[in-house]
GROMACS .gro file of C-alpha atoms in nm:
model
  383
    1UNK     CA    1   6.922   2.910  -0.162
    2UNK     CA    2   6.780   3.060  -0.485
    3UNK     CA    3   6.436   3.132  -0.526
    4UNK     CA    4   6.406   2.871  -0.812
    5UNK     CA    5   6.301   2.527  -0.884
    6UNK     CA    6   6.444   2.315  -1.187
    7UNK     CA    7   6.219   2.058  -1.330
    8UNK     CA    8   6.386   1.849  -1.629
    9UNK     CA    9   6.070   1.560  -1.701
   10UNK     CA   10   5.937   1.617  -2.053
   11UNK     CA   11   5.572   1.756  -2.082
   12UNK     CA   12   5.336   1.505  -2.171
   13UNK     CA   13   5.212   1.373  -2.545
   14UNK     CA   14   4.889   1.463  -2.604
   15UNK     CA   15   4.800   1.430  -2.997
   16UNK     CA   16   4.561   1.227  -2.947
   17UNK     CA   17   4.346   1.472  -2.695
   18UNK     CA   18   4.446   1.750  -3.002
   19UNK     CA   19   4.274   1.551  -3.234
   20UNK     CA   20   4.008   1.462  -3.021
   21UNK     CA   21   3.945   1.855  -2.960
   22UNK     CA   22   3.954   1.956  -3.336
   23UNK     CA   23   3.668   1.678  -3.391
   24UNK     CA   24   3.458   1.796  -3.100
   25UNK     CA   25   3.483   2.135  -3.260
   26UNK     CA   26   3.306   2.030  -3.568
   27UNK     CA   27   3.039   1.905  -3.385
   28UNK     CA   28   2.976   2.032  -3.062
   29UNK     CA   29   2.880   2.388  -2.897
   30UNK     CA   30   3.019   2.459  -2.654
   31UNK     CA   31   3.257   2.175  -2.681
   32UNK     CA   32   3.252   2.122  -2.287
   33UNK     CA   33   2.942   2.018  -2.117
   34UNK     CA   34   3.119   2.161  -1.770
   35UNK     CA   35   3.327   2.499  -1.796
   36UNK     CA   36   3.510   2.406  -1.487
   37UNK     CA   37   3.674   2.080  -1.756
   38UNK     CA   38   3.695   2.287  -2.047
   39UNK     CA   39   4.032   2.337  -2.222
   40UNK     CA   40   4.012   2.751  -2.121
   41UNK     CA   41   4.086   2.636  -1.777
   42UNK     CA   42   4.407   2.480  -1.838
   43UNK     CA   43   4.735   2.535  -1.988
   44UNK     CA   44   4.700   2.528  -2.354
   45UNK     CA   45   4.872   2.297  -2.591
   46UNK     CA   46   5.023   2.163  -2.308
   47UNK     CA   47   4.730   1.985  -2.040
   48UNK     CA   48   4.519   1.705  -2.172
   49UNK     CA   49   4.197   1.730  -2.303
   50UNK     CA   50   4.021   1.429  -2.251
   51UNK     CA   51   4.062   1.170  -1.971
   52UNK     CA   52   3.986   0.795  -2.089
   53UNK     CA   53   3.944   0.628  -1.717
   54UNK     CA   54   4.056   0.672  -1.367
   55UNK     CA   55   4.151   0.451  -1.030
   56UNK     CA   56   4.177   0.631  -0.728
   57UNK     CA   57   4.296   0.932  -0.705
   58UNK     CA   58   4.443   0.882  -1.071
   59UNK     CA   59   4.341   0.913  -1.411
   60UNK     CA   60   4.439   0.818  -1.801
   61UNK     CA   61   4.407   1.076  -2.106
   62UNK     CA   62   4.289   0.952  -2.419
   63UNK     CA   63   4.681   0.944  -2.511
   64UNK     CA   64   4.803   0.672  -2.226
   65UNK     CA   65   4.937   0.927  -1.999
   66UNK     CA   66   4.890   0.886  -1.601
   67UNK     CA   67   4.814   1.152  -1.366
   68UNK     CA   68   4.757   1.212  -1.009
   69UNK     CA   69   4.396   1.382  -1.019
   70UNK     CA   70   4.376   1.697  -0.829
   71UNK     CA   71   4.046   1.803  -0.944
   72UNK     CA   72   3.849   1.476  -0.905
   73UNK     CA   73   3.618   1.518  -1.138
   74UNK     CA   74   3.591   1.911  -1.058
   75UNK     CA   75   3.393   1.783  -0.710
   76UNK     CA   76   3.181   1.497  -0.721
   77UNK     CA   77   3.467   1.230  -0.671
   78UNK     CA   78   3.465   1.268  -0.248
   79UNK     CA   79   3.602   0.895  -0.264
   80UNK     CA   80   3.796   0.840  -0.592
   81UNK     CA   81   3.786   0.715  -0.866
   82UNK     CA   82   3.591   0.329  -0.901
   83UNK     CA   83   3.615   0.245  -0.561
   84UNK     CA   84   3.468  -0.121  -0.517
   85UNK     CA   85   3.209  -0.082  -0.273
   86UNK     CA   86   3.046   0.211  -0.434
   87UNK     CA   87   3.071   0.030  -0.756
   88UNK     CA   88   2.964  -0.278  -0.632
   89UNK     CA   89   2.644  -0.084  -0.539
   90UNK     CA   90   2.545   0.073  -0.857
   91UNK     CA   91   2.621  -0.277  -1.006
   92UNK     CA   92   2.369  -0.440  -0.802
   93UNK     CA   93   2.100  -0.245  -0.837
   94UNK     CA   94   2.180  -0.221  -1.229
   95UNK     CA   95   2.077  -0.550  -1.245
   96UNK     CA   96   1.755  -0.522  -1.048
   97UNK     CA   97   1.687  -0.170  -1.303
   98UNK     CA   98   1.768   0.176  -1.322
   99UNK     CA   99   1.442   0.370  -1.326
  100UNK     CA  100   1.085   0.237  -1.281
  101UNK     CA  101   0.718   0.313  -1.393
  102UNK     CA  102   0.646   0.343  -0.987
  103UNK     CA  103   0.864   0.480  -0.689
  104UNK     CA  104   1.153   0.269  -0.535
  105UNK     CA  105   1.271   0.210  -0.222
  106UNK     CA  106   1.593   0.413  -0.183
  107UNK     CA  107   1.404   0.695  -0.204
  108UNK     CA  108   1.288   0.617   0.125
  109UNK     CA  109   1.571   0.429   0.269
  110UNK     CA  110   1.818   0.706   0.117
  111UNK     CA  111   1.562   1.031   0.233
  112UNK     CA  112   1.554   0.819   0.639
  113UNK     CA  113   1.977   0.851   0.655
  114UNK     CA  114   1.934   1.196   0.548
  115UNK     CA  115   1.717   1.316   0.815
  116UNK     CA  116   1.998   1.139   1.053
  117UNK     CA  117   2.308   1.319   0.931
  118UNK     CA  118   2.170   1.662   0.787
  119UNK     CA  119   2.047   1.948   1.069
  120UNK     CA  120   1.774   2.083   0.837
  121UNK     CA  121   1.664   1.731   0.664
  122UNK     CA  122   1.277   1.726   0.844
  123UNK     CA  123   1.204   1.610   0.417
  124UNK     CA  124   1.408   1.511   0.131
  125UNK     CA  125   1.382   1.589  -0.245
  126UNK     CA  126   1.525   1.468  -0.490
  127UNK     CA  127   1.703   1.597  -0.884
  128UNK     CA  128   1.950   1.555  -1.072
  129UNK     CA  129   2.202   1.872  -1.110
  130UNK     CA  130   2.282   2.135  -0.813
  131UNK     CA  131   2.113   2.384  -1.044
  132UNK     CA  132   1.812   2.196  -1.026
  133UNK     CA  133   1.767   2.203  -0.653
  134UNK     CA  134   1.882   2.528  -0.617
  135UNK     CA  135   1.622   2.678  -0.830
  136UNK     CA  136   1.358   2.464  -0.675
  137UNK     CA  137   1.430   2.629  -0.339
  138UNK     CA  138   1.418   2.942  -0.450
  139UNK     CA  139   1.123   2.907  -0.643
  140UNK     CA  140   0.966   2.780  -0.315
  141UNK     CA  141   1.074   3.027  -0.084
  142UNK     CA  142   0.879   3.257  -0.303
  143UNK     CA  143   0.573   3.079  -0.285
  144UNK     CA  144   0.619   3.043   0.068
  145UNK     CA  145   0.716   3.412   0.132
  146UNK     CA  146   0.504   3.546  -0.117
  147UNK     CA  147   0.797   3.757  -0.205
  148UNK     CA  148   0.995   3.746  -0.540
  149UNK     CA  149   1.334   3.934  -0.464
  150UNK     CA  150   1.657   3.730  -0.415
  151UNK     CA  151   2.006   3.806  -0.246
  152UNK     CA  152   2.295   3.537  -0.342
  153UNK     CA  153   2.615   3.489  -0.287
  154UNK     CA  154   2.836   3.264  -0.455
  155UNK     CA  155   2.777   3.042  -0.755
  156UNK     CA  156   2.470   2.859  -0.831
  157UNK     CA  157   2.419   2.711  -1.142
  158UNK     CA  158   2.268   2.798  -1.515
  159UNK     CA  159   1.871   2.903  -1.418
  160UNK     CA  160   1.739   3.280  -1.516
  161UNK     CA  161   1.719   3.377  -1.203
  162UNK     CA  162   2.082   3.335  -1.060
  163UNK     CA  163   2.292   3.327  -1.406
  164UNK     CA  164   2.126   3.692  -1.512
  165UNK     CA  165   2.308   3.925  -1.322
  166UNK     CA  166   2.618   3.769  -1.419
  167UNK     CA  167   2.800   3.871  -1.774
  168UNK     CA  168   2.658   3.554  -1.902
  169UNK     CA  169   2.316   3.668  -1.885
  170UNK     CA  170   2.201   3.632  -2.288
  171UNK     CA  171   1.906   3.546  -2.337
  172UNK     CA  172   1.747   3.662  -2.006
  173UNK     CA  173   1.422   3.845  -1.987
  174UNK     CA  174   1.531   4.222  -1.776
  175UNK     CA  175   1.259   4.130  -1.525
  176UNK     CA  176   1.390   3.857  -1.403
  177UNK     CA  177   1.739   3.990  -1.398
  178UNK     CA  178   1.579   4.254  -1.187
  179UNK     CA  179   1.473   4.041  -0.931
  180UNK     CA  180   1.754   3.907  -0.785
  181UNK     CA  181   2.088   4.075  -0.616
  182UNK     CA  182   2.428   4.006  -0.506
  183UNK     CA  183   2.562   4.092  -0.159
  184UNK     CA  184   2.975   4.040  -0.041
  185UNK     CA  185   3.046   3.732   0.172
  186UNK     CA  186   3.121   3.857   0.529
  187UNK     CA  187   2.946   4.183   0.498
  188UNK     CA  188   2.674   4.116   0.725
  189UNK     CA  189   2.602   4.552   0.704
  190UNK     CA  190   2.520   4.525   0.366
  191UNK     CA  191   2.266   4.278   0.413
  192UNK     CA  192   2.112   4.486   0.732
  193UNK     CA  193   2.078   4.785   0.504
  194UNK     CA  194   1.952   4.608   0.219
  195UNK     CA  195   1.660   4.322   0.344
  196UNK     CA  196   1.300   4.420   0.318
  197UNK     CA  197   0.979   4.212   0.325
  198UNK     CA  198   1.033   4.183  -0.058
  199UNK     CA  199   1.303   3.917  -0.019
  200UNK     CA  200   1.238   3.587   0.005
  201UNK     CA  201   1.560   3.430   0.024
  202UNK     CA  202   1.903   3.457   0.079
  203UNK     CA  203   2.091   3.206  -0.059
  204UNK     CA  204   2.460   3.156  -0.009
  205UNK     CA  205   2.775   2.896  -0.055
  206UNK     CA  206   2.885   2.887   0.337
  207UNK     CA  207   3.220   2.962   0.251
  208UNK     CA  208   3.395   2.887  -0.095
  209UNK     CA  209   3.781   3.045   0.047
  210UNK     CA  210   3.726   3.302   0.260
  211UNK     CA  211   3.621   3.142   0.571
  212UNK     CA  212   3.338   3.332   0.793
  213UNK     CA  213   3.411   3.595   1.024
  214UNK     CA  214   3.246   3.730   1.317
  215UNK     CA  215   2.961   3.482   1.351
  216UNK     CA  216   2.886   3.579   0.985
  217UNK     CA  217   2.663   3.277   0.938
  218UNK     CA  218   2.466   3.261   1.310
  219UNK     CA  219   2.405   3.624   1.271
  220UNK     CA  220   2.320   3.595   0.861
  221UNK     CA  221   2.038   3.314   1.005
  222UNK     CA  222   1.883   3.566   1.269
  223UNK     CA  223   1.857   3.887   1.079
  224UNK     CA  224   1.659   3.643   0.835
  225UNK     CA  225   1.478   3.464   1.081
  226UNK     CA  226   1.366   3.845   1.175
  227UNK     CA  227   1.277   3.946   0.818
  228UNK     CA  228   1.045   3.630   0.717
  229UNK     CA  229   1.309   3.548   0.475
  230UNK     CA  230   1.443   3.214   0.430
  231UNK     CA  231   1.776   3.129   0.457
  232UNK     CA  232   1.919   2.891   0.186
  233UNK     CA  233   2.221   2.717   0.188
  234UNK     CA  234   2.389   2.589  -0.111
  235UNK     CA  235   2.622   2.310  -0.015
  236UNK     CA  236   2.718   2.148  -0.322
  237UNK     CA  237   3.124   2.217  -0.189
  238UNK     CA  238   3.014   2.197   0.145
  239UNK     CA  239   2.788   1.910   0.138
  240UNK     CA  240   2.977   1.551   0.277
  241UNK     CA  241   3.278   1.726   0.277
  242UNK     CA  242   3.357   1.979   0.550
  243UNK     CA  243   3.137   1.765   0.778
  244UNK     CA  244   2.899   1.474   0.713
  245UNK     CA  245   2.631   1.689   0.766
  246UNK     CA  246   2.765   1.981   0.595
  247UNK     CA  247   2.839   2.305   0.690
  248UNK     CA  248   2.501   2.315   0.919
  249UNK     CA  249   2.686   2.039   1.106
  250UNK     CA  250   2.999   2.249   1.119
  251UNK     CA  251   2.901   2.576   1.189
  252UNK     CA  252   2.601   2.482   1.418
  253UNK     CA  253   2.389   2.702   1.199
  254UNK     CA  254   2.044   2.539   1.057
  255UNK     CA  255   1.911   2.708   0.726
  256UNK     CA  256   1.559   2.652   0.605
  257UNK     CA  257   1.661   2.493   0.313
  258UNK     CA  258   1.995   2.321   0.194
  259UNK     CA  259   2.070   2.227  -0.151
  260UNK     CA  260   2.345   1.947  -0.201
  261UNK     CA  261   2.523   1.761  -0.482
  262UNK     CA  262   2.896   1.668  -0.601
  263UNK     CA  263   3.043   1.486  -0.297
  264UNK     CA  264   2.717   1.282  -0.221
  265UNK     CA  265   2.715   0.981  -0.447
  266UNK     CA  266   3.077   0.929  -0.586
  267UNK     CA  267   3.032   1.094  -0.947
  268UNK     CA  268   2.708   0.970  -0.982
  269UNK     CA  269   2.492   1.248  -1.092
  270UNK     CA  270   2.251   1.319  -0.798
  271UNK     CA  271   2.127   1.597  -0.589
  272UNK     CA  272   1.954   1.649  -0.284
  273UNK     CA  273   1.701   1.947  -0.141
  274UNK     CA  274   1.674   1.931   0.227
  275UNK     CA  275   1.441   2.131   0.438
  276UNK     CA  276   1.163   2.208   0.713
  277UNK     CA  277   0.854   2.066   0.638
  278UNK     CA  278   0.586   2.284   0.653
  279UNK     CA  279   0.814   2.484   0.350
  280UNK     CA  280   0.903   2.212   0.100
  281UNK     CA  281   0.487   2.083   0.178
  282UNK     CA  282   0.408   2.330  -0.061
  283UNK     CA  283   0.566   2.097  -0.364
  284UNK     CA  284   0.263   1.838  -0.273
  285UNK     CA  285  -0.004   2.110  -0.373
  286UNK     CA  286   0.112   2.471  -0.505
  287UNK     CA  287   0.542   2.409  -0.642
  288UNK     CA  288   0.574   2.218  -0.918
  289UNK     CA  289   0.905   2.053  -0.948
  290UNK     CA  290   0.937   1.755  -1.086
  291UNK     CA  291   1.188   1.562  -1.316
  292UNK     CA  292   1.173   1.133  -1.506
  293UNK     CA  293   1.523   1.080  -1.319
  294UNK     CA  294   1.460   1.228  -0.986
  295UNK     CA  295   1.452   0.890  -0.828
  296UNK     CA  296   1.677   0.717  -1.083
  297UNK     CA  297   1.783   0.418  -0.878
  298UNK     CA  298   2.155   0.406  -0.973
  299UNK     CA  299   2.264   0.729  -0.831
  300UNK     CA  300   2.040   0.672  -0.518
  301UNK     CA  301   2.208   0.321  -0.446
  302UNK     CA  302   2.574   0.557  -0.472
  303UNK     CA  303   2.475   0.818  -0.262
  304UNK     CA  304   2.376   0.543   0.023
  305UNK     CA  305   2.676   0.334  -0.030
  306UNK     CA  306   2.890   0.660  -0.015
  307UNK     CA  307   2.742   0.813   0.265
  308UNK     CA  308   2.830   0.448   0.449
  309UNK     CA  309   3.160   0.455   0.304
  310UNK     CA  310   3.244   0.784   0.480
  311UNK     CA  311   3.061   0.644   0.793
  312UNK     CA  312   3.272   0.320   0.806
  313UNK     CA  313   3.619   0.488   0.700
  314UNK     CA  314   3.573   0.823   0.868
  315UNK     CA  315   3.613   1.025   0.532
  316UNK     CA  316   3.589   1.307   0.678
  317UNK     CA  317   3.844   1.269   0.882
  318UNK     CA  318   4.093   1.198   0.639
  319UNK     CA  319   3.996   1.507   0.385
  320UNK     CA  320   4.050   1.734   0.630
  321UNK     CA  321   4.389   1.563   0.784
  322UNK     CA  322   4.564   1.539   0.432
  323UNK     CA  323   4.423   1.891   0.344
  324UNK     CA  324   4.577   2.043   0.613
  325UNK     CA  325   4.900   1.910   0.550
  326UNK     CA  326   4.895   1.988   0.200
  327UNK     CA  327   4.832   2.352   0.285
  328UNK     CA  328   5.087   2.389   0.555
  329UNK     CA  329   5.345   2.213   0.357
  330UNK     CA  330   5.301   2.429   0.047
  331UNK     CA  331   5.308   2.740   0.312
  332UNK     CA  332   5.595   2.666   0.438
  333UNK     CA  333   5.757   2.566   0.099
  334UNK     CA  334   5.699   2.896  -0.027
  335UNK     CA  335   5.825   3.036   0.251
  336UNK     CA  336   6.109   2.868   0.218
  337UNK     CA  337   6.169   3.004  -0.130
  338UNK     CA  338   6.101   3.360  -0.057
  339UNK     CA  339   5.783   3.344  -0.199
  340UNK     CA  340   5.483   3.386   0.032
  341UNK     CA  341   5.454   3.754  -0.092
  342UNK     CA  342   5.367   3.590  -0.422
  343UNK     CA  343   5.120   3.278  -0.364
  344UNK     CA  344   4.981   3.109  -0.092
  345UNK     CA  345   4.730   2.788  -0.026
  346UNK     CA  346   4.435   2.968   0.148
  347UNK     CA  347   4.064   2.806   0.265
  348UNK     CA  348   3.953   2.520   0.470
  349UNK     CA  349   4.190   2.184   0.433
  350UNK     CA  350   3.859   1.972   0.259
  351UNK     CA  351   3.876   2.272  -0.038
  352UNK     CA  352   4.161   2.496  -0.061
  353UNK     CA  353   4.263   2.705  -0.353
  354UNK     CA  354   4.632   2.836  -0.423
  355UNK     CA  355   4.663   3.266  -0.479
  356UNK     CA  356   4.890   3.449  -0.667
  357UNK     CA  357   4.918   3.814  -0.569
  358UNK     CA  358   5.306   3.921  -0.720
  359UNK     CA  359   5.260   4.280  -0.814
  360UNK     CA  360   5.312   4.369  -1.189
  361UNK     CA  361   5.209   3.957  -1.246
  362UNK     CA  362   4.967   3.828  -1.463
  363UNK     CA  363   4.788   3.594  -1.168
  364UNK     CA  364   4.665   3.374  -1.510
  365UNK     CA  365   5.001   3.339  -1.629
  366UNK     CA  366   5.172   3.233  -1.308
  367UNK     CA  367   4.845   2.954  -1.252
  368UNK     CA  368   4.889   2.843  -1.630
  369UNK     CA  369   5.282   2.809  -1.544
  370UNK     CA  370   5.235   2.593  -1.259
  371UNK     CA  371   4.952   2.423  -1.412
  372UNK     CA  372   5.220   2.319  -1.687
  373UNK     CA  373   5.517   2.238  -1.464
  374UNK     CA  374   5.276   2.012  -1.219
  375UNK     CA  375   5.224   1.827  -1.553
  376UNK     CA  376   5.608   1.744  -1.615
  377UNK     CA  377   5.590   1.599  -1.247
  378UNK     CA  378   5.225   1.329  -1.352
  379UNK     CA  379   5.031   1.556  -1.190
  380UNK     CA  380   4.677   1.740  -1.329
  381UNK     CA  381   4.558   2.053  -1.096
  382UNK     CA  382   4.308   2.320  -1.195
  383UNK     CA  383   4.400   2.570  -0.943
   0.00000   0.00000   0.00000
C-alpha cells in the first residue's frame, strides 16, 4: 500500500487560547512558567495554548476542546488527571491546614515509606522543585568531599551551577561556570580519564532514551566509590516510574544521593532528597538548605496517597505494559508504511520518545507535522 495516511477531521478552534496568549504577552516574561508547556514546543497556530481542566488521561483548552493528554502535565501526572483517592487526600488534610508554625506528621509518616521503597533512603528531605533538591545535593557533596568540581549528565534544573555551561547561562558568574562539566551518557572512558580528587559529584539522569550499556551504571558507582566522589542520581523521570523505587530499584545500583520529583505526588508540587546518613547529617550543622513550604502538608498527604495508589493498583505494572505496546505497535506501524528509516519510538516503555532521522528532513518540521495531525485525531503529544 502507499506510504501515506489521509486524515480528513478539522483542526481544532482555538481563539480563545490566541487571545489568551496575546494578553499573557502584555504582561508576563517569559509567558510560560515551564518551557517544556510553552507554545515554542508545539505546532503553532494550530495546538492549544492553555488547558482549562483535565479527567484522566484527558484534558479541556480554554476553548471547549477535548484531548487525550500525552504529556500529562509534562511528568508529574503518574496517575491522571483528579483521580479520587489522591484528591480525596489533599482534601482532607486541606481542611485540617496546609502549612503550620511547627512540623507535621507526614513528614515522618511520608520520610518512614520512603526508607521502605527507595535503596538509598537511610534519611529523607524535603523541597519543593527538582531543582531544589538537586542543588542541595550537590551543594552537600561538596561539603562532604571538600571538593567543588562537578560532572553531569542530563538535565537538572535552573541553579548556577548546572544551567551555566549550557547556552542559557546569562547572568552566571565565569567561576562558577568553571566548576562544573559535562560527560556523554554511556562513555564510562571519558569519565576514567577525566575524575580526580577535585570532583565531588557526579550527577546523572539514569537513562532519559538511550538505555545503559555495558553495566554503565554498576561500573559508573565503583569508579566513584574509588575516587571519594559521590554518586548522585537525579530521578525526577525515573523516580515512581520505571520502578517504585526508581531506577536504584531497577538497575540494582545504590547512589549516595537520589533526587526525586514529578511522578511522586500526582501534580502536586513536591520533591524528595534521599540519601546515606552520615552525608545528608551535614544539613543539621554545616548545609544550609532550607525552604517555608518544605513540609507543606498538601503535597505530602499526595505523595503518600500516590505512592499507596501505585502499591494497591500495581502502577507500575501497568506503565510499563501499555508502554510497551504503544512502542511496538507504532514500530511495527511504521514498518508497515515503509517508514522505519524515517522515525521510530525508542526508550524504556514508562518514557519513550518518537525520532525522526529522514535524510535531507527538517526533524522539527516532521515533529510539528505530526504534532498537528495527532490534533485532528483529539489527541495533544509533545514528542
Amino acid at each position: 500500500m502507499p506510504n501515506s495516511v489521509q486524515f480528513n477531521e478539522a483542526l481544532p478552534n482555538i481563539s480563545k487560547s490566541l487571545e489568551m496568549y496575546q494578553r499573557g504577552l502584555q504582561v508576563q516574561s517569559p509567558i510560560t512558567q515551564t518551557l517544556a508547556k510553552g507554545p515554542g514546543q508545539f505546532s503553532k497556530g494550530v495546538a492549544p495554548v492553555y488547558l482549562q481542566k483535565g479527567k484522566g488521561a484527558r484534558v479541556w483548552d480554554v476553548d471547549g476542546n477535548e484531548y487525550i493528554d500525552f504529556n500529562m502535565g509534562i511528568g508529574p501526572l503518574s496517575l491522571g488527571y483528579c483521580i479520587p483517592e489522591i484528591d480525596d487526600a489533599i482534601q482532607a488534610q486541606l481542611k485540617d491546614g496546609i502549612t503550620f508554625s511547627l512540623m507535621h506528621p507526614l513528614e515522618v509518616e511520608l520520610a518512614e515509606i520512603l526508607n521502605g521503597i527507595i535503596p538509598n533512603a537511610e534519611v529523607v528531605k524535603y523541597s519543593k522543585t527538582g531543582a531544589d533538591v538537586t542543588s542541595a545535593a550537590v551543594r552537600i557533596a561538596r561539603a562532604y568531599t571538600g571538593r567543588d568540581k562537578v560532572f553531569c549528565c542530563g538535565y537538572h534544573g535552573w541553579h548556577d551551577w548546572y544551567i551555566g555551561i549550557t547556552s542559557r547561562s546569562g547572568g552566571i558568574p565565569e567561576g562558577i561556570k568553571n566548576l562544573s562539566f559535562t560527560f556523554p551518557f554511556n562513555d564510562i572512558e571519558s569519565i576514567k580519564n577525566a575524575l580526580d580528587e577535585t570532583v565531588a559529584c557526579v550527577i546523572l539522569e539514569p537513562f532519559i532514551f538511550e538505555k545503559p550499556q555495558n553495566n554503565f551504571l554498576q561500573e559508573l558507582a565503583e569508579i566513584c566509590k574509588a575516587n571519594g566522589t559521590l554518586l548522585i542520581f537525579d530521578e525526577m523521570w525515573t523516580g515512581f516510574r520505571i520502578a517504585l523505587g526508581g531506577a536504584q530499584e531497577y538497575f540494582g545500583v545504590k547512589a549516595d544521593l537520589a533526587t526525586f520529583s514529578k511522578a511522586c505526588a500526582n501534580g502536586m508540587p513536591l520533591a524528595i532528597l534521599t540519601g546515606r546518613k552520615d552525608v545528608m547529617s551535614l544539613f543539621e550543622k554545616d548545609v544550609f538548605s532550607y525552604t517555608t513550604f518544605g513540609g507543606e502538608a498538601l503535597s505530602l498527604a499526595a505523595c503518600k496517597a500516590t505512592i499507596e495508589y501505585m502499591q494497591k493498583h500495581d502502577v507500575i505494572a501497568t506503565l510499563n505494559s501499555k508502554g510497551e505496546w504503544i512502542q511496538n505497535e507504532y514500530n511495527k506501524l511504521v514498518s508497515y508504511l515503509g517508514m522505519s528509516e524515517i522515525t521510530s519510538c525508542v526508550g524504556y516503555p514508562c518514557r519513550s520518545m518518537l525520532t525522526y532521522q529522514a535524510e535531507g528532513q527538517n526533524p522539527l518540521a516532521l515533529k510539528t507535522f505530526m504534532q498537528q495531525e495527532l490534533l485532528q485525531k483529539g489527541i495533544l503529544w509533545g514528542g
